[in-house]
Structures are given as C-alpha cells and as structure tokens.
C-alpha cells in the first residue's frame, strides 16, 4: 500500500520491520532469521513479498491474520513457525517459498495448526482430515487433478478462491457447520454439476459459482445474501429454488 513513498523509506531506515497499530506493514529489507514482535496482530498483504535475504521467521501467538502474498517469492525462506492464534491466511501467502515446497513434498495437503494452507498438489478423491477448522484463501486454486472433496465438520467458512478453476472437480460434500461461502470460492468449476448447500449457510458471495456446471440448484432457507454474479455464466442452469428470507441479490 505504501511502496515507493518517502514515508515507507523513512520507516525502513528506522527498522526493517515496519509496523503501525500492531499491523506489520513491511519487512522486505529483513535478512536471515526474523522474529516478529509480540503484540503484532496481522501481517499485511505483501509485507515480505520477494524478500530474498530472509531464511526463517518466527510469528508470535498474537497474530491471527496473514494477508495475501505476504511471503510470496521469498526464495530463501525455508522455516516458518506458525502460531496457534492464526485464523486467516490470504491468497498465495507462502507461494514460491522453499517452505511451502518442502511441506508439499511431505504431504500434498499442507496443514498447520488445524488450518489447511495448501492442497494444490492433491489428486483424485480428497477427504480433508477431521480437526481442520479453517481453510486458507485459494488453498486448491487451479488444481485440475482433484475429482471429489469432502470437508469435515468444524469448517464454518469457504474463503475466496478456495476451489477456483478446479475444472475437473465433480463433487463437494459440505459440512453442516458451514455458514459462509465467500466470493469466487468455486469460480470456474465447470465439472461441478451439483452441490448440496447445507441449511446452515446464510451467505453466498460475489461470483461464487461463476461458470459452474449446475443444472439445478436448491438454496437453503437461511440464506439471506446472494452476491452479484453468484451463478453468472452457469450456462446449463435451468432451475433454481430461492429462499423466502433472501434480503440481497
């Protein structure tokens, strides 16, 4: 947000870790081992993007959010300590790092502290393990090799881009704990011909099911919000049941 401004340059001159109001805004000049101070509550989007000198980072238990592309392109970052406090991980937060590459080599479904961080190396029929309570944005983005997915009880939200462009995904079983399906969560899932949305869901975001292969859709009665273009370009959709309590479309 503040790149190429004299203000950010002046803050970097004071400390390579630039933070304001407990938000870590920038750390791109950090080198070697980095320890984020206690009290930081969020690492902002792109905070360390393309930092080539950082090798490891310790994130304190005060952090609950890591923004999109926060560590993207950190080509020497091999060690990341993820805290129990973490709840939200943005799109591509760890992409193109040795850490995520190493974790995928151990298991195609990368899970840390009950958060599913990355599943783009998965293939075939996928069952997310019990105990996983949150999913990172874009966790399966563009994974064309998965066929079916079962999500466990405990997951309340499907974030943005989670299954976007998983073009061969044909079936998803959603848990009864789910209440929120965010924008573009299933964008471009052309092979997804049907989906049973649990009665607990109240929100479907913008372009959530863009260009999916649905023929019919039966929306549960608790849904109050359907985002703009939620079913846009679903060219095979001939029947949809809308709930009486809908407040916004």
Short mmCIF file of C-alpha atoms in Angstrom, two decimals, residues 126-135 149-159 162-163 171-181 186 195-202 220:
data_model
loop_
_atom_site.label_atom_id
_atom_site.label_comp_id
_atom_site.label_asym_id
_atom_site.label_seq_id
_atom_site.Cartn_x
_atom_site.Cartn_y
_atom_site.Cartn_z
CA UNK A 126 -9.80 -35.81 -1.34
CA UNK A 127 -11.04 -36.06 2.23
CA UNK A 128 -9.87 -33.18 4.41
CA UNK A 129 -8.95 -34.62 7.83
CA UNK A 130 -11.14 -34.22 10.90
CA UNK A 131 -9.85 -31.44 13.11
CA UNK A 132 -9.20 -28.99 10.28
CA UNK A 133 -11.24 -25.93 11.24
CA UNK A 134 -10.20 -23.34 8.64
CA UNK A 135 -9.04 -23.11 5.04
CA UNK A 149 -13.70 -33.27 -1.95
CA UNK A 150 -15.19 -33.98 1.46
CA UNK A 151 -14.89 -31.20 4.05
CA UNK A 152 -15.07 -32.10 7.76
CA UNK A 153 -17.39 -30.88 10.47
CA UNK A 154 -16.00 -27.75 12.09
CA UNK A 155 -15.36 -25.70 8.97
CA UNK A 156 -17.57 -22.61 9.03
CA UNK A 157 -16.31 -20.69 6.00
CA UNK A 158 -15.06 -21.42 2.49
CA UNK A 159 -12.82 -18.44 1.68
CA UNK A 162 -10.62 -21.91 -2.43
CA UNK A 163 -11.62 -24.20 -5.31
CA UNK A 171 -18.41 -33.34 -6.24
CA UNK A 172 -18.05 -31.44 -2.94
CA UNK A 173 -19.59 -32.55 0.33
CA UNK A 174 -20.02 -29.57 2.64
CA UNK A 175 -20.32 -29.84 6.45
CA UNK A 176 -23.36 -28.85 8.49
CA UNK A 177 -21.18 -26.33 10.36
CA UNK A 178 -20.71 -24.21 7.22
CA UNK A 179 -22.35 -20.77 7.23
CA UNK A 180 -20.38 -18.62 4.76
CA UNK A 181 -19.26 -19.25 1.17
CA UNK A 186 -15.94 -22.18 -6.76
CA UNK A 195 -23.92 -29.25 -4.96
CA UNK A 196 -25.90 -29.67 -1.76
CA UNK A 197 -25.61 -26.47 0.28
CA UNK A 198 -26.25 -27.11 3.99
CA UNK A 199 -29.18 -25.44 5.75
CA UNK A 200 -26.69 -23.60 7.96
CA UNK A 201 -25.37 -21.42 5.12
CA UNK A 202 -26.52 -17.78 5.21
CA UNK A 220 -31.44 -23.49 1.80
#
